[in-house]
mmCIF file of N, CA and C in Angstrom:
data_model
loop_
_atom_site.group_PDB
_atom_site.id
_atom_site.type_symbol
_atom_site.label_atom_id
_atom_site.label_comp_id
_atom_site.label_asym_id
_atom_site.label_seq_id
_atom_site.Cartn_x
_atom_site.Cartn_y
_atom_site.Cartn_z
ATOM 1 N N VAL A 1 106.354 18.784 14.609
ATOM 2 C CA VAL A 1 106.288 17.295 13.966
ATOM 3 C C VAL A 1 107.687 17.338 13.631
ATOM 4 N N HIS A 2 108.094 15.976 14.455
ATOM 5 C CA HIS A 2 109.838 15.818 13.846
ATOM 6 C C HIS A 2 109.362 14.233 12.987
ATOM 7 N N CYS A 3 110.455 14.114 12.099
ATOM 8 C CA CYS A 3 110.526 13.076 11.311
ATOM 9 C C CYS A 3 111.389 12.066 12.070
ATOM 10 N N VAL A 4 111.191 11.037 12.342
ATOM 11 C CA VAL A 4 112.093 10.069 13.004
ATOM 12 C C VAL A 4 113.121 9.414 11.887
ATOM 13 N N LYS A 5 112.887 9.505 10.767
ATOM 14 C CA LYS A 5 113.860 9.380 9.595
ATOM 15 C C LYS A 5 115.042 10.255 9.411
ATOM 16 N N THR A 6 114.866 11.128 9.770
ATOM 17 C CA THR A 6 115.969 12.724 9.686
ATOM 18 C C THR A 6 116.563 12.537 11.169
ATOM 19 N N LEU A 7 116.172 12.316 12.327
ATOM 20 C CA LEU A 7 116.715 12.004 13.462
ATOM 21 C C LEU A 7 118.131 11.173 13.599
ATOM 22 N N THR A 8 118.995 11.541 14.335
ATOM 23 C CA THR A 8 119.915 10.331 14.717
ATOM 24 C C THR A 8 119.631 10.077 16.087
ATOM 25 N N ALA A 9 120.556 8.935 16.354
ATOM 26 C CA ALA A 9 120.381 8.330 17.535
ATOM 27 C C ALA A 9 120.711 9.163 18.785
ATOM 28 N N GLU A 10 121.518 10.150 18.648
ATOM 29 C CA GLU A 10 121.869 11.079 19.518
ATOM 30 C C GLU A 10 120.805 11.885 20.114
ATOM 31 N N VAL A 11 119.587 11.954 19.278
ATOM 32 C CA VAL A 11 118.589 12.910 20.126
ATOM 33 C C VAL A 11 117.837 12.249 20.866
ATOM 34 N N ASP A 12 117.553 12.796 21.891
ATOM 35 C CA ASP A 12 116.852 12.305 22.974
ATOM 36 C C ASP A 12 115.413 12.501 22.763
ATOM 37 N N LEU A 13 114.615 11.573 22.012
ATOM 38 C CA LEU A 13 113.222 12.022 21.858
ATOM 39 C C LEU A 13 112.216 12.151 22.908
ATOM 40 N N ALA A 14 112.494 11.395 24.162
ATOM 41 C CA ALA A 14 111.893 11.904 25.037
ATOM 42 C C ALA A 14 111.797 13.194 25.696
ATOM 43 N N ALA A 15 112.863 14.012 25.332
ATOM 44 C CA ALA A 15 113.197 15.495 25.710
ATOM 45 C C ALA A 15 112.420 16.373 24.941
ATOM 46 N N LEU A 16 112.026 15.840 23.714
ATOM 47 C CA LEU A 16 111.250 16.576 22.817
ATOM 48 C C LEU A 16 109.950 16.777 23.418
ATOM 49 N N PRO A 17 109.277 18.049 22.894
ATOM 50 C CA PRO A 17 107.621 18.133 23.254
ATOM 51 C C PRO A 17 107.122 17.249 22.226
ATOM 52 N N THR A 18 106.838 16.249 22.653
ATOM 53 C CA THR A 18 106.336 15.133 21.383
ATOM 54 C C THR A 18 105.074 14.582 22.253
ATOM 55 N N GLN A 19 104.108 14.368 21.428
ATOM 56 C CA GLN A 19 102.835 13.854 21.539
ATOM 57 C C GLN A 19 102.565 12.438 21.583
ATOM 58 N N ALA A 20 103.371 12.025 20.374
ATOM 59 C CA ALA A 20 103.454 10.535 19.895
ATOM 60 C C ALA A 20 104.441 10.616 18.784
ATOM 61 N N ILE A 21 105.141 9.440 18.685
ATOM 62 C CA ILE A 21 106.130 9.092 17.297
ATOM 63 C C ILE A 21 105.320 8.237 16.437
ATOM 64 N N TRP A 22 105.263 8.775 15.137
ATOM 65 C CA TRP A 22 104.470 8.075 14.236
ATOM 66 C C TRP A 22 105.849 7.273 13.013
ATOM 67 N N PHE A 23 105.472 5.985 12.976
ATOM 68 C CA PHE A 23 106.545 5.347 11.968
ATOM 69 C C PHE A 23 105.652 5.001 10.786
ATOM 70 N N ALA A 24 106.250 5.408 9.720
ATOM 71 C CA ALA A 24 105.545 4.946 8.447
ATOM 72 C C ALA A 24 105.340 3.659 8.004
ATOM 73 N N SER A 25 106.492 2.785 8.703
ATOM 74 C CA SER A 25 106.466 1.352 8.426
ATOM 75 C C SER A 25 106.817 0.699 9.602
ATOM 76 N N LEU A 26 106.425 -0.789 9.577
ATOM 77 C CA LEU A 26 107.032 -1.622 10.592
ATOM 78 C C LEU A 26 108.285 -1.803 10.666
ATOM 79 N N GLU A 27 108.967 -1.674 9.311
ATOM 80 C CA GLU A 27 110.714 -1.791 9.096
ATOM 81 C C GLU A 27 111.185 -0.711 9.857
ATOM 82 N N GLY A 28 110.754 0.395 9.753
ATOM 83 C CA GLY A 28 111.221 1.692 10.332
ATOM 84 C C GLY A 28 111.262 1.653 11.957
ATOM 85 N N LEU A 29 109.875 1.106 12.297
ATOM 86 C CA LEU A 29 110.018 1.170 14.168
ATOM 87 C C LEU A 29 111.352 -0.126 14.470
ATOM 88 N N GLU A 30 111.217 -1.321 13.539
ATOM 89 C CA GLU A 30 112.058 -2.279 14.133
ATOM 90 C C GLU A 30 113.567 -1.619 13.941
ATOM 91 N N ALA A 31 114.052 -1.014 13.079
ATOM 92 C CA ALA A 31 115.151 -0.303 12.873
ATOM 93 C C ALA A 31 115.466 0.445 14.118
ATOM 94 N N HIS A 32 114.534 0.988 14.407
ATOM 95 C CA HIS A 32 114.852 1.965 15.620
ATOM 96 C C HIS A 32 114.844 1.291 17.233
ATOM 97 N N GLN A 33 114.220 0.147 16.834
ATOM 98 C CA GLN A 33 114.020 -0.853 18.337
ATOM 99 C C GLN A 33 115.643 -1.479 18.679
ATOM 100 N N ALA A 34 116.494 -1.361 17.611
ATOM 101 C CA ALA A 34 117.796 -1.999 18.041
ATOM 102 C C ALA A 34 118.249 -1.343 19.503
ATOM 103 N N PRO A 35 119.194 -2.151 20.144
ATOM 104 C CA PRO A 35 120.000 -1.876 21.250
ATOM 105 C C PRO A 35 120.536 -0.593 21.015
ATOM 106 N N GLY A 36 120.642 0.554 21.682
ATOM 107 C CA GLY A 36 121.173 1.835 21.623
ATOM 108 C C GLY A 36 120.569 2.606 20.705
ATOM 109 N N ALA A 37 119.246 2.385 20.214
ATOM 110 C CA ALA A 37 118.316 3.010 19.672
ATOM 111 C C ALA A 37 117.599 3.818 20.767
ATOM 112 N N PHE A 38 117.031 4.902 19.909
ATOM 113 C CA PHE A 38 115.915 6.152 20.688
ATOM 114 C C PHE A 38 115.656 5.376 21.925
ATOM 115 N N ASP A 39 115.498 6.454 22.903
ATOM 116 C CA ASP A 39 114.774 5.976 24.276
ATOM 117 C C ASP A 39 113.679 7.120 24.072
ATOM 118 N N VAL A 40 112.361 6.701 23.888
ATOM 119 C CA VAL A 40 111.407 7.404 23.706
ATOM 120 C C VAL A 40 110.475 7.690 25.307
ATOM 121 N N GLY A 41 111.093 7.225 26.393
ATOM 122 C CA GLY A 41 110.294 7.347 27.693
ATOM 123 C C GLY A 41 108.950 6.935 27.337
ATOM 124 N N ASP A 42 107.941 7.697 28.076
ATOM 125 C CA ASP A 42 106.637 7.007 27.867
ATOM 126 C C ASP A 42 105.613 7.732 26.751
ATOM 127 N N VAL A 43 106.400 8.195 25.724
ATOM 128 C CA VAL A 43 105.732 8.730 24.464
ATOM 129 C C VAL A 43 105.170 7.550 23.723
ATOM 130 N N PRO A 44 104.040 7.579 23.248
ATOM 131 C CA PRO A 44 103.305 6.433 22.662
ATOM 132 C C PRO A 44 103.809 6.498 20.982
ATOM 133 N N ILE A 45 103.919 5.287 20.823
ATOM 134 C CA ILE A 45 104.552 4.986 19.263
ATOM 135 C C ILE A 45 103.094 4.334 18.537
ATOM 136 N N VAL A 46 103.152 5.144 17.167
ATOM 137 C CA VAL A 46 102.485 4.617 16.532
ATOM 138 C C VAL A 46 102.927 4.262 15.264
ATOM 139 N N VAL A 47 102.691 2.872 14.443
ATOM 140 C CA VAL A 47 103.261 2.354 13.221
ATOM 141 C C VAL A 47 102.166 2.083 12.347
ATOM 142 N N CYS A 48 102.501 2.469 11.037
ATOM 143 C CA CYS A 48 101.215 1.872 9.897
ATOM 144 C C CYS A 48 101.939 0.772 9.440
ATOM 145 N N ALA A 49 101.011 -0.328 9.484
ATOM 146 C CA ALA A 49 101.545 -1.728 9.191
ATOM 147 C C ALA A 49 100.207 -2.458 8.941
ATOM 148 N N ALA A 50 100.482 -3.627 7.914
ATOM 149 C CA ALA A 50 99.420 -4.242 7.705
ATOM 150 C C ALA A 50 98.794 -4.930 8.712
ATOM 151 N N LEU A 51 97.389 -5.211 8.836
ATOM 152 C CA LEU A 51 96.726 -5.580 9.647
ATOM 153 C C LEU A 51 97.218 -6.842 10.236
ATOM 154 N N ILE A 52 97.800 -7.835 8.982
ATOM 155 C CA ILE A 52 98.436 -9.346 9.496
ATOM 156 C C ILE A 52 99.473 -9.155 10.337
ATOM 157 N N ASP A 53 100.355 -7.772 10.277
ATOM 158 C CA ASP A 53 101.486 -7.538 11.052
ATOM 159 C C ASP A 53 101.216 -6.895 12.678
ATOM 160 N N GLN A 54 99.913 -6.761 12.861
ATOM 161 C CA GLN A 54 99.667 -6.180 14.386
ATOM 162 C C GLN A 54 100.508 -6.655 15.411
ATOM 163 N N THR A 55 100.380 -8.038 15.459
ATOM 164 C CA THR A 55 100.862 -8.625 16.658
ATOM 165 C C THR A 55 102.521 -8.478 16.639
ATOM 166 N N ARG A 56 103.014 -8.466 15.397
ATOM 167 C CA ARG A 56 104.322 -8.033 15.292
ATOM 168 C C ARG A 56 104.962 -6.772 15.772
ATOM 169 N N ALA A 57 103.897 -5.820 15.150
ATOM 170 C CA ALA A 57 104.137 -4.535 15.565
ATOM 171 C C ALA A 57 104.103 -4.070 16.908
ATOM 172 N N LEU A 58 103.329 -4.680 17.679
ATOM 173 C CA LEU A 58 103.079 -4.409 19.186
ATOM 174 C C LEU A 58 104.433 -5.045 19.672
ATOM 175 N N LYS A 59 104.722 -6.228 19.444
ATOM 176 C CA LYS A 59 106.121 -6.975 20.052
ATOM 177 C C LYS A 59 107.231 -6.013 19.717
ATOM 178 N N ALA A 60 107.352 -5.245 18.770
ATOM 179 C CA ALA A 60 108.421 -4.356 18.208
ATOM 180 C C ALA A 60 108.325 -3.127 19.386
ATOM 181 N N GLY A 61 107.165 -2.590 19.819
ATOM 182 C CA GLY A 61 107.373 -1.679 20.884
ATOM 183 C C GLY A 61 105.943 -0.581 20.561
ATOM 184 N N ALA A 62 105.476 -0.789 19.296
ATOM 185 C CA ALA A 62 104.054 -0.123 18.990
ATOM 186 C C ALA A 62 103.345 0.040 19.876
ATOM 187 N N ASP A 63 102.429 1.226 20.454
ATOM 188 C CA ASP A 63 101.603 1.136 21.370
ATOM 189 C C ASP A 63 100.067 1.123 20.412
ATOM 190 N N TYR A 64 100.250 1.686 19.365
ATOM 191 C CA TYR A 64 99.124 2.009 18.383
ATOM 192 C C TYR A 64 99.369 1.248 16.910
ATOM 193 N N VAL A 65 98.671 0.613 16.165
ATOM 194 C CA VAL A 65 98.709 0.418 14.772
ATOM 195 C C VAL A 65 97.630 0.797 13.805
ATOM 196 N N LEU A 66 98.211 1.576 12.843
ATOM 197 C CA LEU A 66 97.506 2.203 11.931
ATOM 198 C C LEU A 66 97.395 1.165 10.764
ATOM 199 N N PRO A 67 96.499 0.485 10.456
ATOM 200 C CA PRO A 67 96.515 -0.557 9.320
ATOM 201 C C PRO A 67 96.466 -0.073 8.115
ATOM 202 N N HIS A 68 97.098 -0.765 7.261
ATOM 203 C CA HIS A 68 97.193 -0.420 5.824
ATOM 204 C C HIS A 68 96.067 -1.336 5.232
ATOM 205 N N PRO A 69 95.544 -0.832 4.098
ATOM 206 C CA PRO A 69 95.651 0.596 3.617
ATOM 207 C C PRO A 69 94.766 1.674 4.610
ATOM 208 N N VAL A 70 95.748 2.741 4.787
ATOM 209 C CA VAL A 70 95.456 3.792 5.494
ATOM 210 C C VAL A 70 94.187 4.635 5.044
ATOM 211 N N THR A 71 92.916 4.828 5.531
ATOM 212 C CA THR A 71 92.139 5.565 5.105
ATOM 213 C C THR A 71 91.853 6.964 6.146
ATOM 214 N N TYR A 72 91.292 7.780 5.828
ATOM 215 C CA TYR A 72 91.175 9.065 6.571
ATOM 216 C C TYR A 72 90.455 8.626 7.691
ATOM 217 N N ASP A 73 89.499 7.867 7.722
ATOM 218 C CA ASP A 73 88.735 7.370 9.098
ATOM 219 C C ASP A 73 89.572 6.593 10.014
ATOM 220 N N LEU A 74 90.610 5.591 9.394
ATOM 221 C CA LEU A 74 91.363 5.002 10.116
ATOM 222 C C LEU A 74 92.583 5.849 10.904
ATOM 223 N N TYR A 75 93.170 6.901 10.267
ATOM 224 C CA TYR A 75 93.834 7.896 10.391
ATOM 225 C C TYR A 75 93.248 8.373 11.831
ATOM 226 N N LEU A 76 92.523 9.165 11.670
ATOM 227 C CA LEU A 76 91.540 9.913 12.263
ATOM 228 C C LEU A 76 91.118 9.472 13.818
ATOM 229 N N SER A 77 90.803 8.218 13.813
ATOM 230 C CA SER A 77 90.233 7.357 14.892
ATOM 231 C C SER A 77 91.580 7.041 15.432
ATOM 232 N N THR A 78 92.836 6.717 14.888
ATOM 233 C CA THR A 78 94.236 6.414 15.581
ATOM 234 C C THR A 78 94.522 7.745 16.124
ATOM 235 N N PHE A 79 94.624 8.551 15.546
ATOM 236 C CA PHE A 79 95.139 9.961 16.061
ATOM 237 C C PHE A 79 94.184 10.609 17.266
ATOM 238 N N MET A 80 93.074 10.368 17.165
ATOM 239 C CA MET A 80 92.414 10.687 18.321
ATOM 240 C C MET A 80 92.612 9.808 19.635
ATOM 241 N N GLY A 81 92.736 8.507 19.472
ATOM 242 C CA GLY A 81 93.325 7.420 20.237
ATOM 243 C C GLY A 81 94.399 7.890 21.344
ATOM 244 N N VAL A 82 95.398 8.466 20.178
ATOM 245 C CA VAL A 82 96.706 8.784 20.956
ATOM 246 C C VAL A 82 96.405 10.031 21.715
ATOM 247 N N GLY A 83 95.878 11.047 21.127
ATOM 248 C CA GLY A 83 95.652 12.209 21.866
ATOM 249 C C GLY A 83 94.816 11.957 23.042
ATOM 250 N N SER A 84 93.835 11.226 23.169
ATOM 251 C CA SER A 84 93.039 10.855 24.230
ATOM 252 C C SER A 84 93.862 10.569 25.500
ATOM 253 N N THR A 85 94.983 9.892 25.244
ATOM 254 C CA THR A 85 95.618 9.118 26.400
ATOM 255 C C THR A 85 96.855 10.130 26.995
ATOM 256 N N ARG A 86 97.338 11.151 26.537
ATOM 257 C CA ARG A 86 98.040 12.307 26.602
ATOM 258 C C ARG A 86 97.319 13.358 27.706
ATOM 259 N N ALA A 87 97.826 13.893 28.734
ATOM 260 C CA ALA A 87 97.288 14.970 29.437
ATOM 261 C C ALA A 87 97.707 15.984 28.849
#
């Protein structure tokens, strides 16, 4: 598990043995989608965001949205969805 918050832009996220990249907020995802930000290759991106912001999150590059308020069932279904798309 790698915390995006502590990684620098010089880190090649696509080179890490990563199953998915989770962002705790839409703002965090948008900050890392700026020009010159991380290149994630084909690694799925998951972001925790309000349901009303789902379209915005997808436009910002999220593959999955974990809606607020987060419940265990929502977390688990999102986690399993990401896992089912990876070989």
